Amino acid sequence: MADTAMPLLARRVNGSLWANAADDAVWAGSEYPIALMNELVDRHGGNLSVWQVESASDPNLKRIVAAIVAGPASVSVKEIPTVEFRLVERSQIEALGISVAQTSGGLRDAGINSLHYELGNINSARGVQLLRLMRNTAKVFPAKVTTRLIAQSIIRKHLPAEVLSKDFLYALHQKKAVKVVLPKK
């Protein structure tokens, strides 16, 4: 029988908020950590941004990490952060009555932009249920790993070499001395 794993939706989250909410007591009964409500508000307004992947080990998730940190062409990266995602089966999210609509990812890695979705139709009850689902599976990419993923994405031509701006190289160097060698043209 073929493996029919359900696709996962990955939401980038604030790892510090989730670390502070690890205690089971704050999730008892109908309780939940109120600070996590921030995870249900997109910084740019509107619906929640998520990325569809096949599993927590899907190579596309690594490309997504690199592209998110590299940012849009109009933004100069000044820091390489640790990146944390919370992953939930798409079918579980849809079962809550939350809509899932494909939208443009708008990142410099055009090969993954089609994996971008937005969650809509979220009210307070659905939001709390979504947080409970998000609690189950985390995938963390430490800054050192993120740095390597960005370098790999540039070498594989998923990201343009222009990502290596002066500010970006300074941010790389602040984490640890990094030697980046680009292929000769």
Coordinates of C-alpha atoms in Angstrom, one line a residue:
M1 CA 0.0 0.0 0.0
A2 CA 1.3 3.5 -0.9
D3 CA 2.2 5.9 1.8
T4 CA -0.6 8.5 1.9
A5 CA 0.7 10.9 4.5
M6 CA -1.5 14.0 4.9
P7 CA 0.2 17.3 4.0
L8 CA 1.2 19.5 6.9
L9 CA 0.8 23.2 7.3
A10 CA 3.8 24.9 8.9
R11 CA 3.4 28.2 10.7
R12 CA 6.5 30.2 11.7
V13 CA 6.1 31.0 15.4
N14 CA 7.9 32.8 18.2
G15 CA 9.8 30.0 19.9
S16 CA 10.2 32.0 23.2
L17 CA 6.4 32.2 23.6
W18 CA 6.0 28.5 23.0
A19 CA 8.9 27.6 25.4
N20 CA 7.1 29.6 28.1
A21 CA 3.9 27.7 27.4
A22 CA 5.4 24.2 27.8
D23 CA 3.9 23.6 31.2
D24 CA 0.8 21.3 31.0
A25 CA -0.9 23.2 33.8
V26 CA -1.4 26.3 31.6
W27 CA -3.3 24.1 29.1
A28 CA -5.6 22.3 31.7
G29 CA -9.2 22.1 30.8
S30 CA -10.3 25.1 28.7
E31 CA -7.2 27.1 29.7
Y32 CA -4.4 28.2 27.4
P33 CA -1.5 30.6 27.6
I34 CA -3.0 34.0 26.5
A35 CA 0.4 35.1 25.2
L36 CA 0.1 32.6 22.4
M37 CA -2.8 34.5 21.0
N38 CA -0.1 36.6 19.3
E39 CA 0.6 33.6 17.1
L40 CA -2.9 33.9 15.6
V41 CA -2.2 37.5 14.3
D42 CA -0.2 37.9 11.2
R43 CA 2.3 40.8 11.4
H44 CA 1.0 42.1 8.0
G45 CA -2.6 41.9 8.9
G46 CA -5.2 39.6 7.3
N47 CA -5.1 35.9 7.4
L48 CA -2.5 33.6 8.9
S49 CA 0.5 32.7 6.7
V50 CA 1.4 29.0 6.5
W51 CA 3.5 26.8 4.2
Q52 CA 2.4 23.3 3.0
V53 CA 5.0 20.6 3.3
E54 CA 4.7 16.8 3.1
S55 CA 6.5 16.1 6.4
A56 CA 8.6 17.7 9.2
S57 CA 11.6 16.4 7.2
D58 CA 10.5 17.7 3.8
P59 CA 13.5 19.4 2.1
N60 CA 11.1 22.2 1.0
L61 CA 10.8 23.3 4.7
K62 CA 14.6 24.0 4.7
R63 CA 14.2 26.1 1.5
I64 CA 11.3 28.0 3.2
V65 CA 13.5 28.7 6.2
A66 CA 16.3 30.1 4.0
A67 CA 13.9 32.2 1.9
I68 CA 12.1 33.6 4.8
V69 CA 15.3 34.7 6.6
A70 CA 16.8 36.0 3.3
G71 CA 13.6 38.2 3.1
P72 CA 12.2 40.1 0.1
A73 CA 14.6 41.9 -2.2
S74 CA 13.7 45.2 -0.6
V75 CA 14.8 44.2 2.9
S76 CA 18.4 44.0 4.1
V77 CA 18.9 41.2 6.6
K78 CA 20.7 42.3 9.7
E79 CA 20.4 39.1 11.9
I80 CA 20.3 35.4 11.4
P81 CA 17.6 34.1 13.8
T82 CA 16.6 30.7 15.1
V83 CA 13.5 29.8 13.1
E84 CA 10.7 27.7 14.6
F85 CA 7.7 26.2 12.9
R86 CA 4.6 24.5 14.4
L87 CA 3.2 21.8 12.1
V88 CA -0.4 20.5 11.9
E89 CA -2.0 18.2 9.4
R90 CA -4.0 20.2 6.9
S91 CA -7.1 18.0 7.4
Q92 CA -7.1 18.7 11.1
I93 CA -7.1 22.5 10.5
E94 CA -9.9 22.2 7.9
A95 CA -11.9 20.0 10.3
L96 CA -12.0 23.0 12.6
G97 CA -13.8 25.0 9.9
I98 CA -10.7 27.1 9.2
S99 CA -10.3 27.9 5.5
V100 CA -7.1 27.2 3.7
A101 CA -6.4 29.2 0.5
Q102 CA -3.4 29.2 -1.7
T103 CA -1.7 32.6 -2.1
S104 CA 1.6 33.8 -3.4
G105 CA 4.5 33.4 -1.0
G106 CA 6.3 36.5 -2.3
L107 CA 9.8 35.2 -1.4
R108 CA 12.9 35.4 -3.5
D109 CA 12.9 31.6 -4.0
A110 CA 10.2 31.3 -6.7
G111 CA 10.3 27.5 -6.5
I112 CA 8.5 27.5 -3.1
N113 CA 6.1 30.4 -3.5
S114 CA 3.4 28.0 -4.6
L115 CA 3.6 26.2 -1.2
H116 CA 2.2 29.3 0.6
Y117 CA -1.3 29.3 2.0
E118 CA -3.3 31.5 4.3
L119 CA -5.7 30.4 7.0
G120 CA -8.9 32.3 7.3
N121 CA -12.3 32.1 9.0
I122 CA -10.6 32.0 12.5
N123 CA -12.7 33.1 15.5
S124 CA -11.7 32.8 19.1
A125 CA -12.9 29.2 19.6
R126 CA -11.2 28.0 16.4
G127 CA -8.1 30.0 17.4
V128 CA -7.8 28.2 20.7
Q129 CA -8.3 24.8 19.0
L130 CA -5.7 25.7 16.5
L131 CA -3.2 26.6 19.2
R132 CA -3.8 23.3 20.9
L133 CA -3.1 21.5 17.6
M134 CA 0.0 23.6 17.1
R135 CA 1.3 22.6 20.5
N136 CA 2.0 19.0 19.3
T137 CA 4.7 19.3 16.7
A138 CA 7.6 21.8 16.5
K139 CA 10.5 22.0 14.1
V140 CA 13.3 24.3 15.1
F141 CA 16.2 25.5 12.9
P142 CA 19.0 27.0 15.1
A143 CA 20.7 30.1 13.7
K144 CA 23.8 28.1 12.7
V145 CA 21.6 25.7 10.7
T146 CA 19.7 28.6 9.2
T147 CA 23.0 30.1 8.0
R148 CA 24.0 26.9 6.3
L149 CA 20.6 26.6 4.7
I150 CA 20.9 30.1 3.2
A151 CA 24.4 29.3 1.9
Q152 CA 23.1 26.1 0.3
S153 CA 20.1 27.9 -1.3
I154 CA 22.4 30.4 -2.9
I155 CA 24.8 27.7 -4.1
R156 CA 21.8 25.7 -5.6
K157 CA 20.5 29.0 -7.1
H158 CA 17.3 28.9 -5.2
L159 CA 18.2 32.4 -3.9
P160 CA 20.1 35.0 -5.8
A161 CA 23.7 35.9 -4.8
E162 CA 22.4 39.5 -4.1
V163 CA 21.2 38.1 -0.7
L164 CA 24.8 38.4 0.4
S165 CA 24.6 42.1 1.1
K166 CA 27.1 43.8 3.4
D167 CA 24.6 43.8 6.3
F168 CA 23.8 40.1 5.6
L169 CA 27.4 39.1 5.6
Y170 CA 28.0 41.0 8.8
A171 CA 25.0 39.1 10.4
L172 CA 26.6 35.8 9.3
H173 CA 29.9 36.8 10.8
Q174 CA 28.2 37.7 14.1
K175 CA 27.1 34.1 14.5
K176 CA 30.4 32.5 13.7
A177 CA 33.1 33.1 11.2
V178 CA 31.6 31.8 7.9
K179 CA 33.4 31.2 4.7
V180 CA 31.0 31.4 1.7
V181 CA 32.4 30.3 -1.6
L182 CA 30.2 30.9 -4.6
P183 CA 30.7 28.9 -7.8
K184 CA 32.6 30.8 -10.6
K185 CA 30.6 32.0 -13.5

